[in-house]
Coordinates of C-alpha atoms in Angstrom, one line a residue:
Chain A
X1 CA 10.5 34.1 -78.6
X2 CA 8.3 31.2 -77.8
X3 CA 9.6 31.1 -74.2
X4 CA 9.0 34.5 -73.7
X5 CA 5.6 34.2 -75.1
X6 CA 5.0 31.7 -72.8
X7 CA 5.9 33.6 -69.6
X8 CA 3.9 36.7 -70.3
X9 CA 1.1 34.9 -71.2
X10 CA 1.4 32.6 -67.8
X11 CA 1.3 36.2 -66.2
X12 CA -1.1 37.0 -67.6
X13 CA -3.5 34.3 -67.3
X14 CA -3.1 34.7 -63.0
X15 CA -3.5 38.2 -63.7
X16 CA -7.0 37.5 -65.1
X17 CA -7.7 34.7 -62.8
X18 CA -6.7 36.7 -59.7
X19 CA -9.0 39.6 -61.4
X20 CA -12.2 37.2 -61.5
X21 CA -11.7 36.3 -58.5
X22 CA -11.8 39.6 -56.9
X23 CA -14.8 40.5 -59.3
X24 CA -17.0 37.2 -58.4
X25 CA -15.7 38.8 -54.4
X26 CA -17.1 41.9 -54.9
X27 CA -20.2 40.7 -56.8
X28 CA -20.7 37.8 -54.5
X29 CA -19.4 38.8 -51.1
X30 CA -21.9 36.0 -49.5
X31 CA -20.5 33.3 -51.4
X32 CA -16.8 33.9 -50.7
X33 CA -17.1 34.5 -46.9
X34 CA -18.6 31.2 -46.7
X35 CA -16.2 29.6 -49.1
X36 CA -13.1 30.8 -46.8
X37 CA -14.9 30.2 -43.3
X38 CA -15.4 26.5 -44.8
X39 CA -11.3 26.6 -45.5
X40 CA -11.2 27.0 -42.3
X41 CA -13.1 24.8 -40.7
X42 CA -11.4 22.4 -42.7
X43 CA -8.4 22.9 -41.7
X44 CA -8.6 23.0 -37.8
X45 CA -10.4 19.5 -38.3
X46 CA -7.4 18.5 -40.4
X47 CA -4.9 20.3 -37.4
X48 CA -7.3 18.2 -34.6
X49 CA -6.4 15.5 -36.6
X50 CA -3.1 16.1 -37.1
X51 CA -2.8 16.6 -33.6
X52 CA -4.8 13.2 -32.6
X53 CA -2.3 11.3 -34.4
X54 CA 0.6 13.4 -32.9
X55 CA -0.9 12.6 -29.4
X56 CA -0.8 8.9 -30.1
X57 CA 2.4 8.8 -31.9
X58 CA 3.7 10.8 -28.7
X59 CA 2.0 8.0 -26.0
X60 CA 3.4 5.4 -28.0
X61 CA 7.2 6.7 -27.9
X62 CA 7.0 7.3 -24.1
X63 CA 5.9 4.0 -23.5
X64 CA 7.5 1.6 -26.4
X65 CA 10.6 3.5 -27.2
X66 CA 11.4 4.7 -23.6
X67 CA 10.4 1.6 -21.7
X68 CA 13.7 0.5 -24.1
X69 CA 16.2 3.0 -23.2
X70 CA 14.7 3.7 -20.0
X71 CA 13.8 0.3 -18.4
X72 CA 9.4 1.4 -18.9
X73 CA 9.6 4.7 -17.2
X74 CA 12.5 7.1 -17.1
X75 CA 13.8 8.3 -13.7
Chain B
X1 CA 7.1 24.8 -59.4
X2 CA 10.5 26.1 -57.2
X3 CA 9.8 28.0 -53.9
X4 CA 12.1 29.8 -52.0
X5 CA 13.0 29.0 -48.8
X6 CA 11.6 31.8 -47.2
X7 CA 8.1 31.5 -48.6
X8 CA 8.4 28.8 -46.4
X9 CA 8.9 30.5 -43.4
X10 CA 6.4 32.9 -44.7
X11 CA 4.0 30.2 -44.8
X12 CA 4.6 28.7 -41.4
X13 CA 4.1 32.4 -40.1
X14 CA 0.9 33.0 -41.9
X15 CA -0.3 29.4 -40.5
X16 CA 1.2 30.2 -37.0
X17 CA -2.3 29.9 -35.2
X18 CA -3.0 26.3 -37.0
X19 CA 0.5 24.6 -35.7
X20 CA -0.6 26.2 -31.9
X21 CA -3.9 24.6 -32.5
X22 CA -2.5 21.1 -33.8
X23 CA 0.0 21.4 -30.5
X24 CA -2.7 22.3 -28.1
X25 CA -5.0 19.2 -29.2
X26 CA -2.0 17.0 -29.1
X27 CA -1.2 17.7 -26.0
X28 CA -4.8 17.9 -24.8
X29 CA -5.4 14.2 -26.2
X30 CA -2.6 13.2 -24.7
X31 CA -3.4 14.5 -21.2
X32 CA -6.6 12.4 -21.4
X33 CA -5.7 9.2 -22.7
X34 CA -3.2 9.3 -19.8
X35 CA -6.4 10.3 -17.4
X36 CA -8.4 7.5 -19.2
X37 CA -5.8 4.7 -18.8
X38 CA -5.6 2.2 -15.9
X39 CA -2.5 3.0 -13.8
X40 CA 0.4 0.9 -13.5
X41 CA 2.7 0.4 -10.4
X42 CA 5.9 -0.9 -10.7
X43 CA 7.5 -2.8 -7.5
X44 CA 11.5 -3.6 -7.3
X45 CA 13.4 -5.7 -5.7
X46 CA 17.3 -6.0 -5.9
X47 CA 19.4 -8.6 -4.4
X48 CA 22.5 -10.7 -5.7
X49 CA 23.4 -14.1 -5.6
X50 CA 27.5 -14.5 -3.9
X51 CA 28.6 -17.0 -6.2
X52 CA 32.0 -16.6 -4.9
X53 CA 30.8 -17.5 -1.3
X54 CA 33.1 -20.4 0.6
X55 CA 30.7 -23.6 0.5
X56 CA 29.8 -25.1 3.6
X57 CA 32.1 -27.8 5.1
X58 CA 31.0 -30.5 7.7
X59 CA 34.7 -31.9 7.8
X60 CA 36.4 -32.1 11.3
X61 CA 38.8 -29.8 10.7
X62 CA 38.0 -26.4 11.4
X63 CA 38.6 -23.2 9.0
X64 CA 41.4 -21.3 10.2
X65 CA 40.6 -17.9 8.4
X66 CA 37.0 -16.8 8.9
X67 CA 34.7 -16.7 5.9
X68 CA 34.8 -14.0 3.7
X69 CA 31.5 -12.3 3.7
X70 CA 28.8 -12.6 1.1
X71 CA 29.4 -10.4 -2.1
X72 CA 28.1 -10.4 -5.7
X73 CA 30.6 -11.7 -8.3
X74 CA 32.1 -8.4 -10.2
X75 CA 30.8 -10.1 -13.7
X76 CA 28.4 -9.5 -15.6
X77 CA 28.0 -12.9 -17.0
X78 CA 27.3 -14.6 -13.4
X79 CA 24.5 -11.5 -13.1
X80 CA 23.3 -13.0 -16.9
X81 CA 22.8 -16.3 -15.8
X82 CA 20.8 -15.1 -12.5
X83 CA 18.7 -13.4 -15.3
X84 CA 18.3 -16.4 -17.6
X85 CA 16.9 -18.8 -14.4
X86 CA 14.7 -16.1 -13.3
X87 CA 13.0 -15.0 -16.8
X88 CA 13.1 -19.3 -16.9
X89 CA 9.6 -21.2 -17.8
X90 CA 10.6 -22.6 -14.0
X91 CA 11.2 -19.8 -12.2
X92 CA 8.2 -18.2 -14.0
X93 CA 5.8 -21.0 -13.5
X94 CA 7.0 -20.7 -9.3
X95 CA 5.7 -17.6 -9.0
X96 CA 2.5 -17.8 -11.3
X97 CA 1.8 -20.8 -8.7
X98 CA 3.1 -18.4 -5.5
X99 CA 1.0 -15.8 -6.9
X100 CA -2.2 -17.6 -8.7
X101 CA -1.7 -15.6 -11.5
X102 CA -1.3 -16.7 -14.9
X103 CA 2.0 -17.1 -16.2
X104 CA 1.9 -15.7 -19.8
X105 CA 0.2 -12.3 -17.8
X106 CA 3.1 -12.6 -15.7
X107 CA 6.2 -13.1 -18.2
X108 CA 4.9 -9.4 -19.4
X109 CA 4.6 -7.8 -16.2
X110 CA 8.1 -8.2 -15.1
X111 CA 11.5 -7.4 -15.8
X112 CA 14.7 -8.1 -14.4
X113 CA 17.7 -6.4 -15.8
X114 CA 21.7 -6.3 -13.9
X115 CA 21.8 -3.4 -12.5
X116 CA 25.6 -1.3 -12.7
X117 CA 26.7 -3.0 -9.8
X118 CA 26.2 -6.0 -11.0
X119 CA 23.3 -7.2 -8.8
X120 CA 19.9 -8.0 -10.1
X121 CA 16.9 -5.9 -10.2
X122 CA 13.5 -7.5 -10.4
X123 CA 10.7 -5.4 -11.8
X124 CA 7.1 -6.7 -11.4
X125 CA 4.2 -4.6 -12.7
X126 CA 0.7 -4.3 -11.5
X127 CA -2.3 -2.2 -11.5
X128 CA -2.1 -2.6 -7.2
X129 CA 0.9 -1.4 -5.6
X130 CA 0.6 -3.7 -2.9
X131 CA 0.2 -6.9 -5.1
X132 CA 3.4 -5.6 -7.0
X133 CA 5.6 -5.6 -4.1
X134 CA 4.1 -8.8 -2.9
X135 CA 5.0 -10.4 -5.5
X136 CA 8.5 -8.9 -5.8
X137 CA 9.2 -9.8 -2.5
X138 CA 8.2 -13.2 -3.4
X139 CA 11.2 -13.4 -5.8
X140 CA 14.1 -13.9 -4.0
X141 CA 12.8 -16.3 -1.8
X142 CA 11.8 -18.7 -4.5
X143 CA 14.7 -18.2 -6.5
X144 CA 16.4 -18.9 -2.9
X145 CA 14.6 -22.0 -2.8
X146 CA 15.3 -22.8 -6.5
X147 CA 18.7 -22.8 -5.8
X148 CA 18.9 -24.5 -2.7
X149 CA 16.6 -27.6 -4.4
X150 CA 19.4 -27.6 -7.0
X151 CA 22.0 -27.8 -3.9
X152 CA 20.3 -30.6 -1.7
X153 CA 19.7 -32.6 -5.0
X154 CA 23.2 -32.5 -6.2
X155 CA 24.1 -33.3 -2.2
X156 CA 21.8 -36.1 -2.3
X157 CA 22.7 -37.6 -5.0
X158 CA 26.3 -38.0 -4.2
X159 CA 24.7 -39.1 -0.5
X160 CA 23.3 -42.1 -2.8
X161 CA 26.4 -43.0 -4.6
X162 CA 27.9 -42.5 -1.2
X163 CA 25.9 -44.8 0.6
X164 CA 26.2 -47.6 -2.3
X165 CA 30.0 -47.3 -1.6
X166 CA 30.0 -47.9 1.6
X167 CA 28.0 -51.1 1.3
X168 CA 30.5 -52.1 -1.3
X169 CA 33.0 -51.6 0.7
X170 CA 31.1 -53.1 3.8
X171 CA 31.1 -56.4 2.3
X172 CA 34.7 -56.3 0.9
X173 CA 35.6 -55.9 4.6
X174 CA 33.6 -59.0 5.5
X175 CA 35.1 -60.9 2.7
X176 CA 38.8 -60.0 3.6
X177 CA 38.0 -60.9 7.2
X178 CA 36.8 -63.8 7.0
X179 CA 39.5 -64.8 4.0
X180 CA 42.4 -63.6 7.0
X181 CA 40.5 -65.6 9.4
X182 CA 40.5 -68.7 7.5
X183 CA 43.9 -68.2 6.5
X184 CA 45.4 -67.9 9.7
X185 CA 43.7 -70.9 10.6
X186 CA 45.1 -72.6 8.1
X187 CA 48.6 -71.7 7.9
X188 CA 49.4 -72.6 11.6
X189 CA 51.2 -76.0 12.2
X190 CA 52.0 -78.2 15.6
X191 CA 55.4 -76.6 16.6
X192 CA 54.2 -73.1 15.6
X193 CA 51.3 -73.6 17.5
X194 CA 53.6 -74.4 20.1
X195 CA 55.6 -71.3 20.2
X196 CA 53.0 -69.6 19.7
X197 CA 51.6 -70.6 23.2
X198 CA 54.4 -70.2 24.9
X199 CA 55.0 -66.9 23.9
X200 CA 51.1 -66.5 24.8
X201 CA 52.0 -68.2 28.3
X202 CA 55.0 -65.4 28.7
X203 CA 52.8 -62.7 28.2
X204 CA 50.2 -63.7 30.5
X205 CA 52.2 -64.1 32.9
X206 CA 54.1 -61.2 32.5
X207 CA 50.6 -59.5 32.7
X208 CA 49.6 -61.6 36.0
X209 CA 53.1 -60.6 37.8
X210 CA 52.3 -56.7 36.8
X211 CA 49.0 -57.1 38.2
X212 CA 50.2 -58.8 41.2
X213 CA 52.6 -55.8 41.8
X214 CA 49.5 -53.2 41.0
X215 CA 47.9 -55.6 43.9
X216 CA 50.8 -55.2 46.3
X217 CA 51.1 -51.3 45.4
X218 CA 47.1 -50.7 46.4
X219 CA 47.8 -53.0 49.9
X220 CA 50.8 -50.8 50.7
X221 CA 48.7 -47.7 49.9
X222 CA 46.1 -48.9 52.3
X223 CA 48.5 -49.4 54.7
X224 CA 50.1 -46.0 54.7
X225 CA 46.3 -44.8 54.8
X226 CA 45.7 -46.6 58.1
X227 CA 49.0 -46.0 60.4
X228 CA 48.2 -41.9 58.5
X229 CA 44.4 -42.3 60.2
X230 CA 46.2 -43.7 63.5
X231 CA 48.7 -40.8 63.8
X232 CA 46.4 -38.6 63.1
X233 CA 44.1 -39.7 66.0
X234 CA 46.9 -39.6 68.2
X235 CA 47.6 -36.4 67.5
X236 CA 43.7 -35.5 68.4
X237 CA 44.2 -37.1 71.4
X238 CA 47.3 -35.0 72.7
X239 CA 45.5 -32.0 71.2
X240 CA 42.9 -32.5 73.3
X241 CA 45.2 -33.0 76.9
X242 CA 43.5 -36.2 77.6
X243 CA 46.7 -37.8 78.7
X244 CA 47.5 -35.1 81.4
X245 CA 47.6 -36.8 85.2
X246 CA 44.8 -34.4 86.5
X247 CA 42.3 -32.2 85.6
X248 CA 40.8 -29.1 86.8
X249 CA 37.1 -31.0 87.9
X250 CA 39.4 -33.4 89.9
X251 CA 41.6 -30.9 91.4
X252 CA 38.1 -28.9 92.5
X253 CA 36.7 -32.5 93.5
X254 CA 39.9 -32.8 95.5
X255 CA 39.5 -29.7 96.9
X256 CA 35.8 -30.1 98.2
X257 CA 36.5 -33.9 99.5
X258 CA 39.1 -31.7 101.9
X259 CA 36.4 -29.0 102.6
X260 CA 33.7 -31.9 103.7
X261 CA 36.3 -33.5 106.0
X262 CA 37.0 -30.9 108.2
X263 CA 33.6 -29.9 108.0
X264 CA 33.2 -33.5 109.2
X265 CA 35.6 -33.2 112.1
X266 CA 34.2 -30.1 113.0
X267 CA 31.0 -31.5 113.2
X268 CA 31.6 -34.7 114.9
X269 CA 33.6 -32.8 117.3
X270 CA 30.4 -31.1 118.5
X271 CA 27.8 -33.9 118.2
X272 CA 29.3 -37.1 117.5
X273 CA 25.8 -38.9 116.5
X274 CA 24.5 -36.3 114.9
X275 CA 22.7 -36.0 111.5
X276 CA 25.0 -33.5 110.2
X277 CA 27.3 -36.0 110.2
X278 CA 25.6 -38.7 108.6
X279 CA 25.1 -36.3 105.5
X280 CA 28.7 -35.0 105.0
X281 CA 29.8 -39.0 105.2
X282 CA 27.7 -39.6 102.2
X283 CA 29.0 -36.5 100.6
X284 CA 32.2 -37.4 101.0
X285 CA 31.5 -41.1 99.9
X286 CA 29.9 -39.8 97.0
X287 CA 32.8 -36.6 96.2
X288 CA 35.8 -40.0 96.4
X289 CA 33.4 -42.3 94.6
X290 CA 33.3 -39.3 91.9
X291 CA 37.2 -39.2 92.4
X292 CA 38.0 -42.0 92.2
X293 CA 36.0 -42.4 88.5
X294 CA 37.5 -39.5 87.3
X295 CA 41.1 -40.9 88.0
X296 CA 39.7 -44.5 86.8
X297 CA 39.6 -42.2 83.2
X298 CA 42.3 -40.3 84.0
X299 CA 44.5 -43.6 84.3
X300 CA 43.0 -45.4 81.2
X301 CA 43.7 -41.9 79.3
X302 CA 47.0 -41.9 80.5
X303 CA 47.3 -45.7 80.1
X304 CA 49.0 -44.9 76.3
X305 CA 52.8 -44.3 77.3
X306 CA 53.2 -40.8 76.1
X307 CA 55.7 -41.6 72.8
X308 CA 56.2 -44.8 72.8
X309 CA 53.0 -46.1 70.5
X310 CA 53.5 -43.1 68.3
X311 CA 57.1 -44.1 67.4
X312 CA 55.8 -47.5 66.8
X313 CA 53.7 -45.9 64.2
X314 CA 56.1 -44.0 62.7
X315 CA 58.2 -46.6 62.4
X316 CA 55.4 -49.3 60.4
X317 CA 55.1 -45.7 58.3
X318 CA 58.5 -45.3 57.0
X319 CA 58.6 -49.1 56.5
X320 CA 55.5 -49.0 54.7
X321 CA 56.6 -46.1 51.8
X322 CA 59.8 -48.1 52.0
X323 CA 58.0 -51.3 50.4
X324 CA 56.1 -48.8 48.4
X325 CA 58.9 -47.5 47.0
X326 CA 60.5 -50.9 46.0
X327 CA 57.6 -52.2 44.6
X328 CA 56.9 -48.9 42.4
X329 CA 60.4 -49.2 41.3
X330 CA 59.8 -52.8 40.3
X331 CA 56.7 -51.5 38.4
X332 CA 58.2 -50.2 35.4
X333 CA 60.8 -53.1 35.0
X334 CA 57.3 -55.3 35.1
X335 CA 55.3 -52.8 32.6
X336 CA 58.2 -52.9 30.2
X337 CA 58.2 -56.9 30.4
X338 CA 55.0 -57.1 29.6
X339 CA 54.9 -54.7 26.3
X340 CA 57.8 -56.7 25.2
X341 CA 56.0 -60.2 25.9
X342 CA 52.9 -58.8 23.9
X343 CA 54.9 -57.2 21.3
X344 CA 57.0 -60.5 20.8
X345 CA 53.2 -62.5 20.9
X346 CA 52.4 -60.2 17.7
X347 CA 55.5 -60.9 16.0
X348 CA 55.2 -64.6 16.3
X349 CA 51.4 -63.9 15.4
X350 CA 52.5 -62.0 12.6
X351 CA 55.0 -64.4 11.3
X352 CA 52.7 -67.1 11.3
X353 CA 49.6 -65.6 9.2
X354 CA 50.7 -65.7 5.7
X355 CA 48.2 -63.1 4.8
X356 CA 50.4 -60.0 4.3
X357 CA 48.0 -59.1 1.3
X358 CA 45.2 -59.7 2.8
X359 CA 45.8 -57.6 5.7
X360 CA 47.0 -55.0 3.9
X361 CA 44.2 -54.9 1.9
X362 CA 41.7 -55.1 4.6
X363 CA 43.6 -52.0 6.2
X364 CA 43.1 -50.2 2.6
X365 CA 39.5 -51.0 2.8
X366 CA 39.4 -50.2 6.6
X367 CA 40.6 -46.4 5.8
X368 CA 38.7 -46.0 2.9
X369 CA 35.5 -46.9 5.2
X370 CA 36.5 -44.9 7.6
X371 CA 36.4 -42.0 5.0
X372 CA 33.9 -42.9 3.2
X373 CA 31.7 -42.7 6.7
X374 CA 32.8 -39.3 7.1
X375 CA 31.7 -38.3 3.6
X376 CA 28.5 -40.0 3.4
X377 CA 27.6 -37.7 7.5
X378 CA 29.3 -34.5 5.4
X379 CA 27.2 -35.2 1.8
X380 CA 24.1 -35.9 4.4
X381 CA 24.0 -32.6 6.1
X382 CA 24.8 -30.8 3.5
X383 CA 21.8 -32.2 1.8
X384 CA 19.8 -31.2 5.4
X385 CA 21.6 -28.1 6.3
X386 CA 21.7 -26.4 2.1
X387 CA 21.7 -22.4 2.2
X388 CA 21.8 -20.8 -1.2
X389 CA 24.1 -17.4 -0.5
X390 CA 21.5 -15.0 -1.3
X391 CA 21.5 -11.1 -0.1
X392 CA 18.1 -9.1 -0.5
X393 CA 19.8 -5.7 -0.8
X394 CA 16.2 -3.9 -1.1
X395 CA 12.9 -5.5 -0.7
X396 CA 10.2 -4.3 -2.8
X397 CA 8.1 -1.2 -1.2
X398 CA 4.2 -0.1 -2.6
X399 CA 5.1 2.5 -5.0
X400 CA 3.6 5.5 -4.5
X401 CA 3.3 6.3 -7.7
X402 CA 2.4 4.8 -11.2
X403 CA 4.5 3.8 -13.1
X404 CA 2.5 4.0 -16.6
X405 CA 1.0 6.4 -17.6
X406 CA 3.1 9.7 -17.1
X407 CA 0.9 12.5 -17.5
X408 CA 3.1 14.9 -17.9
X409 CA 5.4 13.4 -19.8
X410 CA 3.2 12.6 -22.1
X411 CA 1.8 15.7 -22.8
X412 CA 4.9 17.1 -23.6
X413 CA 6.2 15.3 -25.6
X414 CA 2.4 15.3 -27.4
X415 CA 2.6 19.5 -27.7
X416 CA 6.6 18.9 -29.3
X417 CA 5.1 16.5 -31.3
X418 CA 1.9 18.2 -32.4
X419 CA 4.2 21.4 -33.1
X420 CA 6.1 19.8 -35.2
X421 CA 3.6 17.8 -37.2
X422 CA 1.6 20.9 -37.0
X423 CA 4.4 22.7 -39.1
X424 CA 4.3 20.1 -41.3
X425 CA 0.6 20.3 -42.3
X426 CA 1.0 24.2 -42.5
X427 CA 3.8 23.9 -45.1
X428 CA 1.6 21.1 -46.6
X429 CA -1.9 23.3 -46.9
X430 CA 0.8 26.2 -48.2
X431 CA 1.6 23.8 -51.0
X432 CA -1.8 22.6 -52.1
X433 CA -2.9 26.2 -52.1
X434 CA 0.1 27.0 -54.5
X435 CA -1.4 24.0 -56.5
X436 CA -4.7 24.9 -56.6
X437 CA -4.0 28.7 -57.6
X438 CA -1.8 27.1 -60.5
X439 CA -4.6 24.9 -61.5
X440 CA -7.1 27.9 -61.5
X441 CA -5.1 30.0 -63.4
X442 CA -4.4 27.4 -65.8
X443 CA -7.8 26.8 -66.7
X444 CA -8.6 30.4 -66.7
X445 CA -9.7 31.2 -70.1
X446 CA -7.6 34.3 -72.0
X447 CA -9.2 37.3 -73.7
X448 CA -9.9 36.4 -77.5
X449 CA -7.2 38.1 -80.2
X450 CA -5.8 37.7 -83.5
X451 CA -2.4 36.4 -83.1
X452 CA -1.3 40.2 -84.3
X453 CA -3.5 41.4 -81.8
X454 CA -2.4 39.1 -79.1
X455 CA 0.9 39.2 -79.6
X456 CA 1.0 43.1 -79.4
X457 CA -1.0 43.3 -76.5
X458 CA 0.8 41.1 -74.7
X459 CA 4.0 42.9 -75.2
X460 CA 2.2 46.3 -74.7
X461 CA 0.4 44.5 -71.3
X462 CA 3.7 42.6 -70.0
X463 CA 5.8 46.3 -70.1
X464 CA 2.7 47.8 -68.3
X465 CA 3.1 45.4 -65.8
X466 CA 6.7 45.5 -65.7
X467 CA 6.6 49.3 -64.7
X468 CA 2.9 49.0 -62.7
X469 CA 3.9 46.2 -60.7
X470 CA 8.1 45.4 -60.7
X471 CA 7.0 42.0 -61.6
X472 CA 10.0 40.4 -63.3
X473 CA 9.3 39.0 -67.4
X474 CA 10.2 34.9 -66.8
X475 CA 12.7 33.7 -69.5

């Protein structure tokens, strides 16, 4: 009984949430445009990050780990 | 909070623009680090040591087979040990001091591995091509050199013990000579003295009589030379015809002698007192006088009775080689006298020194000088003439191209890289948006009931939703 209380009300509470959120949308179209464009501007700097560190991790195997198998430079 | 595995995908899909841009930048970065870096050449050399190469020998006696030709040893260990001296603070230290670099800078820019064929490969890195072949073709040289100052120090030091050997033995000699000296002094008496001479006496004179026949055999050689010589002027001499009775200048003399006298009774027939006359008398005085020299050589060429003088020679000849031939055949009667005189002299000699040891020993030291001689010359040139068996297979070339960095490798393996990481941070953002929606609805406050109320709602709202949205009831 308990359990099942529990579920519907979890469903119920992202209902709500999910229905505020598309009421403060449609009442403040401003604010979440900006909010989402921000999201994304975060995450390309987080993927140019991500991709910084993936550059160097890259540079360092070619030159570490394949100067070991390879004798510094393969072919 | 349990997600299916296909929400992941779903996520990775909806992020699909954020992995390409994480890719791109990785591989862009990585393209211009390797633009920004200093390049590095990389210069190699490969050449092998023949440790299995026939060492040089100085002996007398010559190699039959010829030498085998230069090879490297089919072991890997031998190729080790080239690797160990040459990675060696020595070796090392060489070439910083070949190269005036430092030596620490230079331990990391090389590397010298065994290559499959067992041969070594020497790897020197620099940021000029030139310099890096320079100084990899400076490597087998000094590890050339290395080797053959290892060579000529081992050959000189056995040289050394060689030498102090033969001084050694120099003044054993010395001792053992004048020990046999003195002993053989010492140990002859009167009588054996005695014999001693006279077998001395025998031998000389068995030496004076061979000599005298030696003399005898040159005088009869000189002998046979001269009656040859004579013969042989003989011969010239009836080669020539000089011992015919006339000759064809006297005949015509002869001849004209005739012609003038008739001429002259001719003339004196027709004027007895004339002047005609006069002339042809001298003529004729002169033609005889002329005659009569000409017959005056004639007769002392003739003078030698044809035969009789060669015969004579002939004769003193065949007695001549006859002597020869007796004292030749006394020769070897005299030769063989004389060996046995001097070999009975020895005996005696040898009976009489009572220094068998001695001798013996001083033969023992004699041969081992004499070999010890021909070791000290061989360990000498060897020391002089040392040549480390080393083949340069390849010399070391400017590379064209760097070594370090690889542009395009680099990049490459920056987009994989980036992709995959990429991925990553999509299904990570996925996540902490999952988190965050969690967290918001958590904290999202629920319309106010009674528990009646609410509980009846609920149920009344969760089968609404069942049939308006085919959202499955949890539990």
């Amino acid at each position: 009984m308990d359990d099942e209380f529990g579920a519907l009300e979890g469903t119920l509470r992202r209902r709500t949430a999910r229905g505020r959120a598309a009421i403060e949308a449609e009442l403040f179209p401003r604010r979440t445009s900006r909010a989402r464009l921000r999201r994304a501007l975060m995450q390309a700097a987080g993927a140019v990050a991500v991709g910084t560190f993936a550059a160097g991790v890259s540079v360092f195997l070619a030159v570490v780990i394949l100067n070991f198998i390879f004798h510094y430079a393969p072919g | 909070m349990d997600v299916p595995l296909h929400q992941h995908w779903h996520d990775i899909y909806l992020k699909r623009w954020l992995i390409v841009l994480t890719a791109v930048v990785a591989a862009a970065v990585a393209w211009g680090a390797s633009a920004v870096l200093t390049p590095v050449y990389e210069a190699k050399t490969t050449f092998y040591l023949a440790s299995t190469a026939v060492p040089a020998s100085f002996s007398t006696t010559a190699p039959e087979a010829p030498q085998p030709p230069l090879l490297p040893m089919p072991e890997e260990k031998a190729a080790s040990i080239d690797i160990g001296i040459l990675r060696g603070t020595e070796m090392m230290g060489r070439l910083a001091a070949a190269t005036g670099s430092a030596r620490d800078a230079l331990v990391r820019a090389i590397d010298v591995t065994v290559s499959k064929e067992f041969m070594v490969d020497f790897y020197v890195r620099d940021p000029d091509p030139e310099r890096a072949a320079e100084i990899a073709n400076l490597v087998p040289d000094l590890y050339r050199g290395f080797h053959e100052e290892q060579m000529r120090r081992g050959a000189a030091a056995v040289a050394e013990a060689l030498g102090t050997e033969l001084a050694g033995l120099q003044a054993e000699r010395d001792r053992l000579r004048g020990a046999l000296a003195q002993a053989r002094s010492d140990s002859l008496s009167a009588a054996d003295a005695a014999a001693l001479g006279a077998r001395e006496r025998d031998r000389d004179a068995a030496r004076e009589a061979l000599a005298a026949l030696d003399a005898d055999q040159a005088r009869q050689q000189a002998r046979i030379a001269a009656i040859g010589q004579a013969l042989a002027q003989e011969a010239a001499l009836y080669r020539d015809e000089q011992t015919a009775d006339t000759t064809p200048a006297l005949d015509a003399m002869q001849q004209r002698v005739l012609d003038l006298r008739v001429q002259l009774a001719s003339a004196s027939a027709a004027s007895p007192a004339g002047p005609q006359r006069a002339t042809l008398e001298q003529e004729i005085a002169a033609t005889e006088a002329a005659i009569a020299d000409e017959r005056r050589r004639l007769r002392d060429a003739g003078a030698k009775p044809q035969g009789s003088l060669h015969e004579a020679l002939r004769l003193d000849l065949a007695r001549a080689l006859a002597d020869q031939a007796a004292s030749a055949a006394g020769r070897p009667a005299a030769a063989a006298r004389v060996s046995e005189a001097d070999a009975r002299f020895d005996a005696v000699l040898a009976a009489l020194a009572l220094t068998d040891a001695d001798a013996a020993a001083l033969a023992a030291v004699e041969a081992r000088l004499a070999a010890t001689r021909q070791s000290l010359d061989a360990a000498r040139l060897q020391a002089a003439h040392v040549a480390a068996p080393l083949v340069v297979v390849s010399p070391a070339l400017a590379p064209p191209r760097a070594a370090f960095p690889l542009p395009v490798l680099n990049t490459a393996v920056a987009a994989l890289t980036g992709m995959i990481l990429g991925a990553y941070y999509a299904l990570w953002l996925a996540h902490a948006e999952r988190g965050a929606e969690a967290r918001r609805t958590q904290v999202t406050p629920l319309p106010f009931f009674t528990r009646d109320e609410r509980l009846a709602l609920i149920r009344g709202g969760a089968a609404g939703l069942r049939e308006g949205s085919g959202e499955p009831p949890h539990g």
